[in-house]
Amino acid sequence: NVDWALTRERYWGTPLPIWKDEDGHKLCIGSRADLSKYGKDIPADLDLHRPYVDDITLTCPQCRKDMKRVTDVIDVWFDSGSMPYSQHHYPFENKEIFDENYPADFICEAIDQTRGWFYTMLAISTLLYKKPSFKNVLVLGLINDEKGQKMSKSKGNVVKPWDILNKLGADALIWYFFTGVSPWLPKNFSEKAIDEVIRKFILTLWNTYSFFVIYAKIDKFNPHGHDLAIADREEIDRWIISELNRTVKEVDRLLEDFNVTESGRMIQDFVDMLSNWYVRRSRRRFWKSEEDKDKISAYLTLYECLVTITKLCAPYIPFLSEELYQNLVAGTGKGCQSVHLEDFPSADRTLIDEDLSFKMNTARKVVGLGRAVRNKINIKTRQPVQKVSIYFNGDKKATEAISHFESVILSELNAKEIEFAGELAELVSYDIKPNLAIVGKKYGPMIPGIKKALAESNSTQIALKVKNEKTIKLDIDGKILELEPGELLVEIKNREGIGVETDGEFTVGLPTGISKELVAEGFAREIVHHIQNLRKEAGFEIENTINTSIEAPAAQQETIEKFGAYISKETLTDSLGRDFGPGMFVKEIRVNGIDLKIGIKVTGSIV
Ligand SMILES: [Zn+2]
């Protein structure tokens, strides 16, 4: 580093405590006692700033001539660097507080402070105590505009913070800064990225909380009125509690390491799991009318997850966390006044069940792939399919996990059976071509013969040989040719009648053809979905029971009758008919290309 030019020719600031006489003798004053020693009649309450301090004349201890203060002040960065001492008025007082807090655990500022505050703190502490005044520096990168350009007034690309705070909220902005990229990297600021944060995280958390609140109100659920040990709860409850504790453990570890980005992403992953797997799969447990052990287990589990997540999130999204906490905890007369007075959660390692976690995650992987297949072959989620075919070449544990969660996978993928494929070839076929970049030069005129021979041979066997890096023998018009595995290109193709997705570990296939019976079942499910939408549109309460009337062509009427019990149960329908009485909320709807008229009317309530 270059030398620090300590003085500034300014008026405001800490006066440089150096007095000089005309002979060039200099005196550095270190205290009020020093001042009184070299000066006469110095008031005890003298303001040590300019202009008062400039009036003080001292006497030179060498030649007894008058000394005047040099007019310079000290660089303000010296004051900044003195912060650890001056904030406690140390060493004049507060020695205990100082000793307890020095050096600081961490300091945090943007990267432009490297030669500013970070440096001056270090320089002064090194001069005074030969050690740093902080243990860690958390550096923030600068924020650029959407295109990575520095924000500047002249370019007109400055984003006004208040506009963002008012429009999108402070928590969304903070979460974006924490989890978007590591804080020390420069960021390209875009509103779109914050919208994404709101959609992917803030709303997911809020909706999960709302779900709990809606049903807890209907059921007048008292989270403190039950005592159900985790070990006695349902498997999915034990699973999410295990994931919760794993998340707390990891977040704690990452924060010890000042890693806000990874820890924030862990929280986000958990909230996603909680909402898109736990709550979605547990919905019916909250809907049902009887308050049995299963329902209490679900309520307690979701409540505990939400409360812990609220505490976990408090340092990241202070406002939303407080809102949730006030209702979930403070509102019940328990806990602290504010989430920000709570202790940070600590993990209960005895509740982390690695085996269960592995099993559920395996099932979730398979379901994820299965859903991707549905998208690919364009079969709607509500349309049941006959079977899920799974190929997995590896640890038996994974196949056991799939069998363990068979019913979960089947319901998630809306299928009737699971089938394990013995060979990948049962799910996919291979398209094998010569790699012309290599083979072209080597075998030139023989290429058509090679292509013909490849087309006539067993593509699965060749693909297997390529995979195992074995040479491939081809018979080309009576001449045997040996090809190296790298001389062939293997492309995986779907087999006729089956759609496939793979993550390299698991390969999941669904049939593209659907039987008449399954089409009818899918139709019934669509009707349920439309009645649910209609209930919302009509403004009915979740707990309302209804009468439902459907007008449909004869063929569909038969389907509706066949699935009548199912449709009624799913939609809280007391009576399912064809007559549209007065006061019915009626709408014409097109379902799978069929025109229907559906009417609903409130009859009562399940509570
Ligand atoms: Zn002198």
Coordinates of C-alpha atoms and ligand atoms in Angstrom, one line a residue:
N1 CA 0.0 0.0 0.0
V2 CA 1.0 3.6 -0.4
D3 CA 1.5 5.8 2.7
W4 CA -1.7 7.1 4.2
A5 CA -1.7 10.9 3.9
L6 CA -3.4 11.5 7.2
T7 CA -4.1 15.2 7.1
R8 CA -6.7 17.2 5.1
E9 CA -7.0 20.9 4.5
R10 CA -10.5 21.1 5.7
Y11 CA -12.4 22.9 8.4
W12 CA -14.7 20.2 9.7
G13 CA -13.2 17.1 11.2
T14 CA -11.0 16.0 14.0
P15 CA -8.4 18.7 14.5
L16 CA -4.8 17.5 14.0
P17 CA -3.4 17.7 17.6
I18 CA -0.1 19.2 16.6
W19 CA 1.2 22.6 17.8
K20 CA 4.1 24.4 16.2
D21 CA 6.2 27.5 17.0
E22 CA 8.2 29.8 14.6
D23 CA 11.4 27.7 15.1
G24 CA 9.7 24.7 13.8
H25 CA 9.5 22.9 17.1
K26 CA 6.5 20.5 17.2
L27 CA 4.4 19.1 19.9
C28 CA 1.8 16.3 19.6
I29 CA -1.0 16.5 22.2
G30 CA -2.5 13.2 23.4
S31 CA -5.0 14.3 26.1
R32 CA -6.6 17.2 28.0
A33 CA -3.9 16.7 30.6
D34 CA -1.3 17.4 28.0
L35 CA -3.1 20.5 26.9
S36 CA -3.2 21.9 30.5
K37 CA 0.5 20.9 30.9
Y38 CA 1.7 23.1 28.0
G39 CA -1.0 25.7 28.0
K40 CA -2.3 28.3 30.5
D41 CA -5.9 28.5 31.9
I42 CA -7.4 25.8 29.6
P43 CA -11.1 25.4 30.5
A44 CA -11.9 21.9 31.7
D45 CA -15.0 21.8 29.4
L46 CA -13.2 23.2 26.3
D47 CA -14.8 22.0 23.0
L48 CA -11.9 20.3 21.3
H49 CA -13.2 21.1 17.8
R50 CA -12.5 24.1 15.6
P51 CA -12.8 27.0 16.0
Y52 CA -12.3 26.8 19.8
V53 CA -9.2 24.6 19.8
D54 CA -7.5 27.0 17.3
D55 CA -7.5 29.7 20.0
I56 CA -5.4 27.7 22.4
T57 CA -1.8 28.8 22.5
L58 CA 0.7 26.5 24.1
T59 CA 4.3 27.2 25.3
C60 CA 7.2 25.4 23.6
P61 CA 8.9 23.2 26.2
Q62 CA 12.3 23.7 24.3
C63 CA 12.4 27.5 23.7
R64 CA 9.3 28.8 25.7
K65 CA 8.0 30.5 22.5
D66 CA 4.3 30.5 21.7
M67 CA 3.0 27.5 19.7
K68 CA -0.1 27.6 17.5
R69 CA -2.0 24.5 16.2
V70 CA -1.4 23.6 12.6
T71 CA -4.8 24.3 10.8
D72 CA -5.2 20.8 9.2
V73 CA -7.8 18.3 10.3
I74 CA -7.4 14.5 10.2
D75 CA -8.8 12.5 7.3
V76 CA -12.3 11.4 8.2
W77 CA -11.4 7.8 7.4
F78 CA -9.2 7.9 10.5
D79 CA -12.5 8.5 12.5
S80 CA -14.1 5.6 10.7
G81 CA -11.1 3.4 11.4
S82 CA -11.3 4.4 15.1
M83 CA -14.9 3.2 15.3
P84 CA -14.2 0.1 17.4
Y85 CA -12.8 2.3 20.2
S86 CA -14.7 5.5 19.9
Q87 CA -18.1 3.8 19.8
H88 CA -17.5 2.8 23.4
H89 CA -15.5 5.9 24.4
Y90 CA -12.7 3.5 25.0
P91 CA -10.1 3.6 26.7
F92 CA -11.7 6.3 28.9
E93 CA -14.5 4.0 29.9
N94 CA -16.4 0.8 29.1
K95 CA -13.3 -1.4 29.2
E96 CA -15.4 -4.5 29.9
I97 CA -17.8 -4.0 26.9
F98 CA -14.8 -3.3 24.7
D99 CA -12.9 -6.4 25.8
E100 CA -15.9 -8.6 25.3
N101 CA -16.6 -7.3 21.7
Y102 CA -13.1 -6.8 20.3
P103 CA -12.2 -7.8 17.8
A104 CA -15.6 -7.9 16.0
D105 CA -16.9 -11.2 14.6
F106 CA -17.6 -9.6 11.3
I107 CA -17.9 -6.3 9.5
C108 CA -19.9 -5.8 6.3
E109 CA -19.7 -3.2 3.6
A110 CA -19.4 -3.0 -0.2
I111 CA -16.3 -3.8 -2.1
D112 CA -15.4 -0.1 -2.6
Q113 CA -14.4 -0.1 1.1
T114 CA -11.4 -2.3 0.6
R115 CA -9.1 0.7 0.6
G116 CA -11.5 2.7 2.8
W117 CA -13.0 1.4 6.0
F118 CA -11.6 -2.1 5.8
Y119 CA -8.1 -0.7 5.5
T120 CA -8.4 2.1 8.0
M121 CA -9.8 -0.3 10.7
L122 CA -6.9 -2.6 10.0
A123 CA -4.2 0.1 10.0
I124 CA -5.3 1.6 13.2
S125 CA -5.8 -1.6 15.1
T126 CA -2.4 -2.8 13.9
L127 CA -0.8 0.4 15.1
L128 CA -2.5 0.1 18.5
Y129 CA -2.6 -3.6 19.3
K130 CA -0.7 -5.3 16.4
K131 CA -3.8 -7.3 15.5
P132 CA -6.9 -6.8 13.3
S133 CA -10.1 -5.3 14.8
F134 CA -12.4 -7.8 13.0
K135 CA -12.3 -11.5 12.3
N136 CA -14.3 -11.6 9.1
V137 CA -15.1 -9.2 6.3
L138 CA -18.4 -9.8 4.4
V139 CA -17.9 -7.9 1.2
L140 CA -20.9 -6.9 -0.9
G141 CA -20.6 -6.6 -4.7
L142 CA -21.9 -3.6 -6.5
I143 CA -25.3 -3.5 -8.0
N144 CA -25.4 -2.8 -11.7
D145 CA -28.4 -2.4 -14.0
E146 CA -30.1 -5.2 -15.9
K147 CA -27.5 -5.2 -18.6
G148 CA -24.6 -5.2 -16.2
Q149 CA -23.9 -1.4 -16.7
K150 CA -23.0 0.7 -13.7
M151 CA -26.0 2.7 -12.6
S152 CA -25.5 6.4 -13.1
K153 CA -27.7 9.5 -13.1
S154 CA -26.3 10.7 -16.5
K155 CA -27.2 7.4 -18.1
G156 CA -30.6 7.4 -16.6
N157 CA -30.4 3.8 -15.6
V158 CA -30.7 4.3 -11.8
V159 CA -33.3 2.2 -10.0
K160 CA -34.9 4.1 -7.2
P161 CA -34.9 1.9 -4.1
W162 CA -38.2 3.3 -2.8
D163 CA -40.0 2.4 -6.0
I164 CA -38.9 -1.2 -5.6
L165 CA -39.7 -1.3 -1.9
N166 CA -43.2 0.1 -2.4
K167 CA -44.0 -2.0 -5.4
L168 CA -42.4 -5.4 -4.6
G169 CA -41.6 -5.2 -0.9
A170 CA -38.5 -5.1 1.1
D171 CA -38.4 -8.8 2.0
A172 CA -38.5 -9.8 -1.7
L173 CA -35.7 -7.4 -2.4
I174 CA -33.6 -8.7 0.5
W175 CA -34.3 -12.4 -0.4
Y176 CA -33.2 -11.7 -4.0
F177 CA -29.9 -10.1 -2.8
F178 CA -29.2 -13.0 -0.5
T179 CA -30.1 -15.9 -2.7
G180 CA -29.7 -14.6 -6.2
V181 CA -26.0 -14.8 -6.3
S182 CA -23.3 -14.7 -3.6
P183 CA -23.4 -11.3 -2.0
W184 CA -19.8 -10.5 -2.9
L185 CA -20.4 -10.8 -6.6
P186 CA -21.6 -7.9 -8.7
K187 CA -25.4 -8.1 -9.4
N188 CA -27.3 -7.2 -12.4
F189 CA -30.5 -5.8 -10.9
S190 CA -33.8 -6.6 -12.6
E191 CA -37.3 -6.3 -11.4
K192 CA -38.1 -9.6 -13.2
A193 CA -35.7 -11.4 -11.0
I194 CA -37.6 -10.1 -7.9
D195 CA -40.9 -11.1 -9.4
E196 CA -39.4 -14.6 -9.7
V197 CA -38.4 -14.5 -6.0
I198 CA -41.9 -13.5 -5.0
R199 CA -43.5 -16.2 -7.1
K200 CA -41.0 -19.0 -6.2
F201 CA -40.5 -18.3 -2.5
I202 CA -42.5 -15.5 -0.9
L203 CA -45.8 -16.6 -2.3
T204 CA -45.1 -20.2 -1.7
L205 CA -44.4 -19.5 1.9
W206 CA -47.4 -17.2 2.2
N207 CA -49.8 -19.7 0.6
T208 CA -48.7 -22.5 2.8
Y209 CA -49.2 -20.3 5.8
S210 CA -52.7 -19.2 4.5
F211 CA -53.6 -22.8 3.9
F212 CA -52.9 -23.6 7.5
V213 CA -54.7 -20.5 8.8
I214 CA -57.9 -21.2 6.7
Y215 CA -58.3 -24.8 8.0
A216 CA -57.1 -24.1 11.6
K217 CA -59.8 -21.4 11.8
I218 CA -62.5 -23.8 10.4
D219 CA -61.5 -26.5 12.9
K220 CA -60.7 -24.0 15.7
F221 CA -57.5 -25.9 16.0
N222 CA -55.4 -25.2 19.1
P223 CA -51.8 -26.0 18.5
H224 CA -51.1 -26.1 22.2
G225 CA -54.1 -28.4 23.0
H226 CA -52.5 -31.6 21.8
D227 CA -49.5 -33.8 22.6
L228 CA -48.5 -36.2 19.9
A229 CA -44.9 -37.4 19.9
I230 CA -43.2 -37.3 16.5
A231 CA -42.6 -41.0 16.6
D232 CA -46.4 -41.6 16.8
R233 CA -47.2 -39.5 13.8
E234 CA -47.8 -40.5 10.2
E235 CA -44.8 -41.3 8.0
I236 CA -45.1 -38.2 5.8
D237 CA -45.2 -36.1 9.0
R238 CA -42.1 -37.8 10.3
W239 CA -40.5 -37.2 6.9
I240 CA -41.1 -33.5 6.8
I241 CA -40.0 -33.1 10.4
S242 CA -36.9 -34.9 9.5
E243 CA -36.3 -32.6 6.5
L244 CA -37.1 -29.6 8.7
N245 CA -34.4 -30.6 11.2
R246 CA -31.9 -31.3 8.4
T247 CA -32.6 -27.9 7.0
V248 CA -32.1 -26.2 10.4
K249 CA -28.9 -28.1 10.9
E250 CA -27.5 -27.1 7.5
V251 CA -28.7 -23.5 7.7
D252 CA -27.0 -23.1 11.1
R253 CA -23.8 -24.6 9.8
L254 CA -23.8 -22.4 6.7
L255 CA -24.5 -19.3 8.7
E256 CA -21.6 -20.1 11.0
D257 CA -19.6 -19.8 7.8
F258 CA -21.4 -16.6 6.8
N259 CA -22.9 -18.3 3.8
V260 CA -26.2 -16.5 3.4
T261 CA -26.7 -17.6 -0.2
E262 CA -26.6 -21.3 0.3
S263 CA -28.4 -21.2 3.6
G264 CA -31.2 -19.1 2.0
R265 CA -31.5 -21.6 -0.9
M266 CA -31.8 -24.4 1.6
I267 CA -34.7 -22.6 3.3
Q268 CA -36.3 -22.1 -0.1
D269 CA -35.9 -25.8 -1.0
F270 CA -37.6 -26.7 2.3
V271 CA -40.5 -24.4 1.7
D272 CA -40.9 -25.8 -1.7
M273 CA -40.9 -29.3 -0.3
L274 CA -43.4 -28.3 2.4
S275 CA -45.8 -26.7 0.0
N276 CA -45.5 -28.8 -3.1
W277 CA -45.1 -32.1 -1.5
Y278 CA -46.1 -32.2 2.1
V279 CA -49.1 -29.9 2.0
R280 CA -50.3 -31.0 -1.4
R281 CA -50.1 -34.7 -0.4
S282 CA -51.7 -34.0 3.0
R283 CA -54.6 -31.7 1.9
R284 CA -57.3 -34.3 2.4
R285 CA -56.2 -34.8 6.0
F286 CA -57.1 -31.2 6.7
W287 CA -60.3 -31.4 4.7
K288 CA -61.9 -34.3 6.4
S289 CA -64.5 -33.6 9.0
E290 CA -63.5 -36.1 11.7
E291 CA -60.8 -34.8 14.1
D292 CA -58.9 -38.0 14.5
K293 CA -55.2 -38.7 15.3
D294 CA -54.3 -38.4 11.6
K295 CA -55.7 -34.9 11.3
I296 CA -54.1 -33.8 14.6
S297 CA -50.8 -35.2 13.4
A298 CA -51.1 -33.2 10.2
Y299 CA -52.0 -30.0 12.0
L300 CA -49.3 -30.2 14.6
T301 CA -46.7 -31.1 12.0
L302 CA -47.6 -28.2 9.6
Y303 CA -47.8 -25.8 12.6
E304 CA -44.3 -26.8 13.9
C305 CA -42.8 -26.5 10.4
L306 CA -44.3 -23.1 9.9
V307 CA -43.2 -21.8 13.3
T308 CA -39.7 -23.1 12.9
I309 CA -39.4 -21.7 9.3
T310 CA -40.7 -18.3 10.6
K311 CA -37.8 -18.2 13.1
L312 CA -35.3 -19.5 10.6
C313 CA -36.4 -16.8 8.1
A314 CA -36.4 -13.9 10.6
P315 CA -32.9 -12.7 9.8
Y316 CA -33.6 -12.9 6.0
I317 CA -37.2 -11.6 5.6
P318 CA -37.8 -9.7 8.8
F319 CA -41.3 -8.3 7.9
L320 CA -43.0 -11.4 6.6
S321 CA -41.5 -13.5 9.4
E322 CA -42.9 -11.1 11.9
E323 CA -46.3 -11.1 10.3
L324 CA -46.4 -14.9 10.4
Y325 CA -45.1 -15.1 13.9
Q326 CA -47.6 -12.6 15.3
N327 CA -50.5 -14.8 14.1
L328 CA -49.0 -18.2 14.6
V329 CA -47.2 -17.7 18.0
A330 CA -47.7 -14.4 19.6
G331 CA -51.4 -14.5 18.7
T332 CA -51.8 -17.7 20.7
G333 CA -50.4 -16.0 23.8
K334 CA -47.2 -18.0 23.6
G335 CA -43.6 -17.3 22.7
C336 CA -42.1 -13.9 22.6
Q337 CA -43.4 -10.5 21.7
S338 CA -41.7 -10.6 18.4
V339 CA -40.0 -13.2 16.3
H340 CA -36.9 -11.0 16.5
L341 CA -36.7 -11.7 20.2
E342 CA -36.8 -15.5 19.7
D343 CA -33.7 -17.7 19.8
F344 CA -32.6 -19.0 16.4
P345 CA -33.9 -22.6 16.1
S346 CA -31.5 -25.5 16.7
A347 CA -31.9 -28.8 15.1
D348 CA -33.0 -31.9 16.9
R349 CA -30.7 -34.5 15.3
T350 CA -32.6 -37.4 16.8
L351 CA -35.5 -36.4 14.5
I352 CA -33.4 -36.7 11.3
D353 CA -34.3 -39.9 9.6
E354 CA -31.8 -40.4 6.7
D355 CA -33.4 -43.7 5.6
L356 CA -36.9 -42.1 5.3
S357 CA -35.4 -39.1 3.6
F358 CA -33.7 -41.2 1.0
K359 CA -36.9 -43.2 0.3
M360 CA -39.0 -40.1 -0.1
N361 CA -36.5 -38.3 -2.2
T362 CA -36.3 -41.4 -4.5
A363 CA -40.0 -41.4 -4.8
R364 CA -40.0 -37.6 -5.5
K365 CA -37.3 -38.1 -8.2
V366 CA -39.4 -40.8 -10.0
V367 CA -42.5 -38.6 -9.7
G368 CA -40.6 -35.6 -11.1
L369 CA -39.5 -37.7 -14.1
G370 CA -43.0 -39.1 -14.6
R371 CA -44.5 -35.6 -14.6
A372 CA -41.9 -34.6 -17.2
V373 CA -43.0 -37.6 -19.4
R374 CA -46.6 -36.4 -19.1
N375 CA -45.7 -33.0 -20.3
K376 CA -43.7 -34.5 -23.2
I377 CA -46.4 -36.8 -24.4
N378 CA -49.0 -34.2 -23.6
I379 CA -51.3 -36.2 -21.2
K380 CA -53.0 -34.0 -18.7
T381 CA -52.3 -34.7 -15.0
R382 CA -56.0 -35.5 -14.3
Q383 CA -56.0 -38.2 -17.0
P384 CA -55.1 -41.6 -15.4
V385 CA -52.6 -43.8 -17.2
Q386 CA -52.3 -47.6 -16.8
K387 CA -48.7 -48.0 -15.7
V388 CA -45.4 -46.4 -14.7
S389 CA -42.4 -48.2 -16.0
I390 CA -39.2 -47.6 -14.2
Y391 CA -35.7 -48.7 -15.1
F392 CA -33.0 -48.3 -12.5
N393 CA -29.6 -50.0 -12.7
G394 CA -28.1 -49.7 -9.3
D395 CA -28.5 -50.0 -5.6
K396 CA -31.3 -52.2 -4.4
K397 CA -32.1 -49.6 -1.8
A398 CA -33.6 -47.3 -4.5
T399 CA -36.0 -50.0 -5.8
E400 CA -37.0 -50.8 -2.2
A401 CA -37.7 -47.1 -1.8
I402 CA -39.9 -47.1 -4.9
S403 CA -41.8 -50.2 -3.7
H404 CA -42.2 -48.6 -0.2
F405 CA -43.8 -45.5 -1.7
E406 CA -45.6 -47.3 -4.5
S407 CA -49.0 -45.8 -3.6
V408 CA -47.5 -42.3 -3.3
I409 CA -45.9 -42.6 -6.8
L410 CA -49.1 -44.0 -8.3
S411 CA -51.3 -41.3 -6.9
E412 CA -48.9 -38.6 -7.8
L413 CA -48.5 -39.8 -11.4
N414 CA -52.2 -40.8 -11.5
A415 CA -51.4 -44.4 -12.6
K416 CA -52.6 -47.8 -11.8
E417 CA -49.5 -49.9 -11.5
I418 CA -45.7 -49.8 -11.3
E419 CA -43.5 -52.0 -13.4
F420 CA -39.8 -52.4 -13.1
A421 CA -38.0 -52.8 -16.4
G422 CA -35.3 -55.4 -16.4
E423 CA -33.5 -53.8 -19.3
L424 CA -33.4 -50.2 -20.4
A425 CA -34.2 -51.5 -23.9
E426 CA -37.8 -52.3 -22.7
L427 CA -38.3 -48.5 -22.4
V428 CA -36.1 -47.0 -25.1
S429 CA -34.7 -48.0 -28.5
Y430 CA -31.4 -46.8 -30.0
D431 CA -30.6 -45.1 -33.2
I432 CA -27.1 -46.0 -34.2
K433 CA -25.1 -44.2 -36.9
P434 CA -21.5 -44.2 -37.9
N435 CA -19.6 -41.2 -36.5
L436 CA -18.7 -39.7 -39.9
A437 CA -16.1 -37.3 -38.5
I438 CA -14.0 -40.3 -37.7
V439 CA -15.2 -43.2 -39.9
G440 CA -15.6 -41.0 -43.0
K441 CA -11.9 -40.8 -43.7
K442 CA -11.1 -44.3 -42.6
Y443 CA -13.7 -46.3 -44.5
G444 CA -14.9 -43.8 -47.1
P445 CA -16.5 -46.0 -49.8
M446 CA -17.7 -48.6 -47.2
I447 CA -20.0 -46.1 -45.4
P448 CA -23.2 -47.1 -47.2
G449 CA -22.4 -50.8 -46.4
I450 CA -21.8 -49.9 -42.7
K451 CA -25.1 -48.0 -42.5
K452 CA -27.0 -50.9 -44.0
A453 CA -25.3 -53.4 -41.6
L454 CA -26.1 -51.2 -38.6
A455 CA -29.8 -51.0 -39.7
E456 CA -30.0 -54.7 -39.9
S457 CA -28.3 -55.5 -36.5
N458 CA -29.6 -55.5 -33.0
S459 CA -29.3 -51.9 -31.9
T460 CA -29.7 -52.6 -28.2
Q461 CA -26.7 -55.0 -28.2
I462 CA -24.6 -52.5 -30.1
A463 CA -25.6 -49.7 -27.8
L464 CA -24.6 -51.9 -24.8
K465 CA -21.2 -52.6 -26.4
V466 CA -20.6 -48.9 -27.1
K467 CA -21.5 -48.2 -23.5
N468 CA -19.1 -50.8 -22.2
E469 CA -16.4 -49.7 -24.6
K470 CA -16.2 -52.9 -26.6
T471 CA -15.4 -53.2 -30.3
I472 CA -18.3 -53.9 -32.6
K473 CA -18.1 -56.5 -35.4
L474 CA -20.1 -55.8 -38.5
D475 CA -20.6 -58.1 -41.5
I476 CA -20.4 -56.0 -44.6
D477 CA -21.1 -58.1 -47.7
G478 CA -19.2 -61.0 -46.2
K479 CA -16.3 -58.9 -44.9
I480 CA -16.0 -58.6 -41.1
L481 CA -15.3 -55.0 -40.0
E482 CA -14.3 -54.2 -36.4
L483 CA -15.4 -50.7 -35.3
E484 CA -14.2 -48.9 -32.1
P485 CA -16.9 -47.7 -29.7
G486 CA -16.0 -44.1 -30.5
E487 CA -16.7 -44.7 -34.2
L488 CA -20.4 -45.0 -33.6
L489 CA -23.0 -42.4 -32.4
V490 CA -25.7 -43.8 -30.2
E491 CA -29.0 -41.8 -29.8
I492 CA -31.7 -42.8 -27.4
K493 CA -35.2 -42.8 -28.8
N494 CA -38.6 -43.5 -27.3
R495 CA -40.1 -46.8 -28.1
E496 CA -43.3 -46.8 -30.0
G497 CA -46.2 -46.3 -27.6
I498 CA -44.1 -45.2 -24.6
G499 CA -42.9 -41.8 -23.5
V500 CA -39.7 -41.7 -21.5
E501 CA -37.6 -39.3 -19.3
T502 CA -34.3 -40.0 -17.6
D503 CA -32.0 -38.3 -15.2
G504 CA -29.2 -40.7 -16.0
E505 CA -30.0 -42.7 -12.8
F506 CA -33.7 -43.4 -13.2
T507 CA -35.6 -43.8 -16.5
V508 CA -39.3 -43.5 -16.2
G509 CA -41.8 -44.4 -19.0
L510 CA -45.5 -43.9 -19.4
P511 CA -47.7 -45.4 -22.1
T512 CA -49.0 -43.0 -24.7
G513 CA -52.1 -45.0 -25.3
I514 CA -55.1 -44.7 -23.0
S515 CA -58.0 -47.2 -22.7
K516 CA -61.6 -46.2 -22.9
E517 CA -62.1 -46.9 -19.2
L518 CA -59.3 -44.6 -18.3
V519 CA -60.6 -41.9 -20.6
A520 CA -63.9 -42.1 -18.7
E521 CA -62.2 -41.9 -15.4
G522 CA -60.1 -38.9 -16.6
F523 CA -63.4 -37.2 -17.7
A524 CA -64.8 -37.7 -14.2
R525 CA -61.7 -36.1 -12.7
E526 CA -62.0 -33.1 -15.0
I527 CA -65.6 -32.7 -13.9
V528 CA -64.6 -32.6 -10.3
H529 CA -61.9 -30.0 -11.1
H530 CA -64.5 -27.8 -12.9
I531 CA -67.0 -28.1 -10.0
Q532 CA -64.3 -27.0 -7.6
N533 CA -63.6 -24.0 -9.7
L534 CA -67.3 -23.3 -9.9
R535 CA -67.5 -23.4 -6.1
K536 CA -64.8 -20.8 -5.9
E537 CA -66.3 -18.7 -8.6
A538 CA -69.7 -18.7 -6.9
G539 CA -68.0 -17.7 -3.6
F540 CA -69.0 -20.8 -1.7
E541 CA -67.1 -21.5 1.5
I542 CA -64.7 -24.4 1.6
E543 CA -66.9 -26.2 4.2
N544 CA -70.2 -25.7 2.3
T545 CA -72.1 -28.8 1.1
I546 CA -73.8 -28.5 -2.3
N547 CA -76.3 -30.0 -4.7
T548 CA -74.9 -30.5 -8.2
S549 CA -76.6 -30.8 -11.6
I550 CA -74.9 -31.8 -14.8
E551 CA -76.4 -31.8 -18.3
A552 CA -74.3 -33.8 -20.8
P553 CA -74.6 -35.9 -23.9
A554 CA -75.9 -39.5 -23.3
A555 CA -72.4 -41.2 -23.5
Q556 CA -71.0 -38.8 -20.9
Q557 CA -74.1 -39.0 -18.8
E558 CA -73.3 -42.6 -18.4
T559 CA -69.8 -41.8 -17.2
I560 CA -71.1 -39.2 -14.8
E561 CA -73.5 -41.8 -13.3
K562 CA -70.8 -44.4 -13.1
F563 CA -68.4 -42.0 -11.2
G564 CA -71.3 -40.3 -9.3
A565 CA -70.1 -41.4 -5.9
Y566 CA -66.6 -40.2 -6.6
I567 CA -67.7 -36.9 -8.0
S568 CA -70.0 -36.3 -5.1
K569 CA -67.4 -37.1 -2.4
E570 CA -64.8 -34.9 -3.9
T571 CA -67.0 -31.9 -4.3
L572 CA -69.0 -32.2 -1.0
T573 CA -72.1 -32.9 -3.1
D574 CA -75.2 -34.1 -1.3
S575 CA -77.2 -34.9 -4.4
L576 CA -76.0 -35.2 -8.0
G577 CA -78.8 -34.8 -10.6
R578 CA -79.8 -33.3 -13.9
D579 CA -82.4 -30.7 -12.9
F580 CA -81.5 -27.1 -12.6
G581 CA -83.7 -25.6 -9.9
P582 CA -84.0 -21.9 -9.0
G583 CA -81.0 -20.2 -7.2
M584 CA -78.5 -22.5 -8.8
F585 CA -75.1 -21.1 -9.9
V586 CA -75.0 -22.4 -13.5
K587 CA -72.3 -22.4 -16.1
E588 CA -71.7 -23.9 -19.5
I589 CA -68.3 -25.6 -19.7
R590 CA -66.3 -27.5 -22.3
V591 CA -64.6 -30.5 -20.9
N592 CA -62.3 -32.6 -23.1
G593 CA -64.1 -31.3 -26.1
I594 CA -67.6 -32.1 -24.7
D595 CA -70.1 -29.3 -23.9
L596 CA -71.6 -29.5 -20.4
K597 CA -73.9 -27.5 -18.3
I598 CA -73.1 -27.6 -14.6
G599 CA -75.1 -26.0 -11.8
I600 CA -74.4 -25.9 -8.0
K601 CA -76.2 -24.7 -5.0
V602 CA -75.3 -24.6 -1.3
T603 CA -77.2 -27.0 1.0
G604 CA -75.4 -26.7 4.2
S605 CA -72.0 -27.0 5.9
I606 CA -69.9 -29.8 7.2
V607 CA -69.0 -27.9 10.3
Ligands
ZN1 ZN 10.3 26.0 20.3

